[in-house]
XYZ file of C-alpha atoms in Angstrom:
239
model
C 111.936 109.455 77.007
C 111.738 105.925 78.374
C 112.069 104.430 81.829
C 112.620 101.045 83.385
C 109.599 99.651 85.213
C 109.571 96.690 87.575
C 105.801 96.146 87.784
C 102.373 97.713 88.239
C 99.574 97.371 90.777
C 96.201 98.298 89.368
C 94.130 99.001 92.464
C 96.443 99.878 95.339
C 94.881 100.992 98.624
C 97.942 101.443 100.871
C 100.156 103.652 98.697
C 98.562 107.039 99.213
C 95.006 108.342 99.544
C 92.151 106.554 97.800
C 92.439 103.845 95.168
C 95.693 104.215 93.247
C 97.568 103.022 90.204
C 100.968 102.057 91.588
C 104.084 102.108 89.400
C 107.097 100.205 90.749
C 110.232 101.743 89.255
C 113.237 99.547 88.506
C 116.566 100.342 90.143
C 117.555 101.288 93.681
C 120.811 102.552 95.231
C 119.931 101.193 98.675
C 120.165 97.625 99.923
C 117.647 97.529 102.725
C 117.897 94.293 104.677
C 114.108 93.932 104.730
C 113.492 94.875 101.076
C 110.722 92.708 99.649
C 111.640 93.495 96.025
C 115.352 92.610 95.659
C 114.600 91.948 91.999
C 114.038 95.699 91.623
C 117.615 96.698 92.569
C 119.289 96.343 89.163
C 118.149 99.146 86.850
C 119.269 97.213 83.781
C 116.430 94.785 84.372
C 112.732 95.536 84.128
C 110.599 96.505 81.150
C 111.057 99.670 79.095
C 108.094 102.059 78.855
C 107.442 105.583 77.731
C 105.609 107.854 80.158
C 102.640 107.832 77.775
C 102.512 104.028 77.849
C 102.561 103.959 81.639
C 99.773 106.503 81.914
C 97.719 104.736 79.253
C 97.681 101.632 81.463
C 96.108 103.737 84.192
C 93.642 105.710 82.102
C 92.043 102.501 80.801
C 90.354 102.345 84.205
C 90.464 106.025 85.136
C 86.992 106.143 86.789
C 88.223 103.712 89.453
C 90.902 106.203 90.534
C 88.683 109.257 90.984
C 89.302 109.214 94.775
C 92.988 108.365 94.377
C 95.600 108.806 91.689
C 99.014 107.531 90.625
C 101.844 106.554 92.972
C 105.474 106.074 91.955
C 107.370 103.675 94.187
C 110.106 101.133 93.666
C 112.869 100.438 93.696
C 113.673 104.134 93.986
C 111.807 106.454 91.580
C 114.307 109.297 92.049
C 116.906 107.162 90.291
C 114.904 107.957 87.118
C 113.885 111.497 88.062
C 113.590 112.865 84.509
C 111.272 110.056 83.462
C 109.322 110.381 86.710
C 108.863 114.119 86.181
C 107.581 113.535 82.668
C 105.123 110.912 83.937
C 103.810 113.164 86.705
C 103.580 116.129 84.314
C 101.385 114.080 81.975
C 99.278 112.894 84.912
C 98.751 116.409 86.256
C 97.697 117.473 82.754
C 94.838 115.016 83.114
C 93.936 116.175 86.612
C 95.355 113.045 88.268
C 96.670 113.209 91.859
C 100.371 112.323 91.994
C 102.231 110.705 94.879
C 105.912 109.866 95.266
C 106.997 107.087 97.630
C 110.740 107.515 98.140
C 113.656 106.894 100.463
C 114.987 110.367 99.665
C 118.502 108.908 99.582
C 119.378 110.575 96.275
C 118.546 114.105 97.442
C 121.417 116.611 97.379
C 120.723 120.067 98.778
C 123.512 121.537 96.651
C 121.570 120.798 93.461
C 117.790 120.964 93.709
C 116.834 122.047 90.194
C 115.460 118.666 89.134
C 113.822 118.031 92.503
C 112.052 121.401 92.329
C 110.752 120.586 88.859
C 109.449 117.241 90.092
C 107.862 118.723 93.212
C 105.979 121.230 91.047
C 103.936 118.300 89.668
C 103.886 116.162 92.843
C 100.885 116.421 95.181
C 102.176 114.215 97.992
C 105.484 112.714 99.119
C 105.612 109.571 101.234
C 109.084 109.602 102.765
C 110.510 106.424 104.259
C 112.672 107.064 107.306
C 114.128 103.680 108.121
C 116.231 104.577 111.165
C 116.926 107.894 112.882
C 120.508 106.909 113.799
C 122.797 107.207 110.777
C 125.158 104.398 111.802
C 122.259 102.044 112.440
C 120.691 103.203 109.182
C 123.881 102.256 107.363
C 123.864 98.818 108.974
C 120.277 98.371 107.821
C 120.513 99.816 104.293
C 124.254 100.162 103.477
C 123.825 103.966 103.353
C 123.700 106.714 105.973
C 120.556 108.789 106.502
C 121.965 112.329 106.176
C 120.515 112.959 102.694
C 117.170 111.517 103.764
C 116.831 113.819 106.754
C 117.938 116.766 104.622
C 115.236 115.886 102.105
C 112.640 115.832 104.881
C 113.756 119.326 105.939
C 113.674 120.507 102.330
C 110.128 119.245 101.819
C 109.168 121.037 105.017
C 110.729 124.305 103.850
C 108.775 124.053 100.591
C 105.503 123.200 102.335
C 105.143 119.958 100.360
C 102.439 117.674 101.829
C 104.349 114.752 103.314
C 103.658 111.465 105.013
C 106.414 109.812 107.002
C 106.630 106.025 106.767
C 108.574 103.905 109.238
C 108.937 100.138 108.958
C 109.064 98.751 112.501
C 111.706 96.065 113.014
C 111.933 94.494 116.470
C 115.444 94.622 117.955
C 116.583 97.207 115.363
C 114.477 100.395 115.404
C 111.679 99.816 117.916
C 113.332 101.011 121.132
C 111.965 103.970 123.041
C 115.232 105.810 122.449
C 115.040 105.535 118.674
C 111.307 106.161 118.429
C 111.533 109.251 120.634
C 114.462 110.612 118.616
C 112.512 110.066 115.425
C 109.450 111.779 116.891
C 111.586 114.730 117.968
C 112.890 115.088 114.414
C 109.437 114.785 112.851
C 108.105 117.445 115.246
C 110.441 119.990 113.619
C 108.852 119.459 110.198
C 105.938 121.354 108.685
C 103.259 119.962 106.338
C 103.365 116.442 107.778
C 99.976 114.898 107.081
C 100.508 111.712 109.075
C 103.073 109.222 110.309
C 102.512 105.624 109.254
C 104.137 102.696 111.068
C 104.388 99.616 108.890
C 105.287 96.121 110.110
C 108.302 94.157 109.016
C 107.120 91.210 106.919
C 108.810 88.282 105.244
C 106.767 88.120 102.036
C 109.848 88.685 99.872
C 111.916 85.825 101.304
C 111.154 83.526 98.376
C 112.573 86.124 95.967
C 115.903 86.058 97.805
C 115.960 82.287 97.458
C 115.299 82.481 93.717
C 118.051 85.093 93.317
C 120.511 83.102 95.409
C 120.819 85.888 97.993
C 120.916 85.229 101.737
C 117.814 86.684 103.410
C 119.070 89.043 106.173
C 115.824 89.237 108.153
C 115.313 85.526 108.746
C 115.932 85.816 112.495
C 113.892 88.971 113.044
C 110.265 88.557 114.151
C 107.256 90.331 112.721
C 106.136 92.980 115.245
C 102.996 92.280 117.221
C 99.865 94.407 116.999
C 100.735 95.809 120.425
C 104.240 96.818 119.301
C 102.824 98.530 116.208
C 100.196 100.379 118.237
C 102.803 101.535 120.763
C 105.179 102.821 118.068
C 102.326 104.533 116.256
C 101.262 106.260 119.458
C 104.789 107.461 120.227
C 105.486 108.777 116.699
C 102.145 110.548 116.417
C 102.124 112.094 119.891
C 101.901 115.876 119.875
C 103.805 117.822 122.479
């Protein structure tokens, strides 16, 4: 089995616990306005690898990852779920911690066979919840959030260790109303390890220029340290 890979990061420190080998999968069904990898959207692009070839790139430096593991991100890894499951199965066979960073947008509760197989070899899920309001989520990503919230509930029902990630975008998802609604939803979930608030950044703007795509976030500011701290406090507050 082969998969399409966008790129690799050899010593990632922000994509799960410890030092990690990060695999950026090619292809994504969402069109997030703040995406910093628009060149990862088209699954026909990217390089073709077998799962063995991907893991071999990691195991060359395996001692460096003894406190971490492998993280699949993207793009959207669930778009290539069979390949992802094979990769994680090989990694678990070598005692490597596995982490999935996903939007959850491709989850369908009516058919969970493949998801269950993947979760059996996945140690941690980092789930990106981009907006708690489905209409606003659609404005931001061109898709509603119903499947994403259902996936969060499903992970909770299965007791899968989960981290929630929320990219803070001033004027879009940083109001008290939205943050409190998101916190209320998160409070209903079990096995949440932590909630991470990440800042909007503009590091991908040059890629949009090269691809001839208008950059949607040009007029949106990067959140201040105070705004990040406030959102983090609200989303992590226990009641």
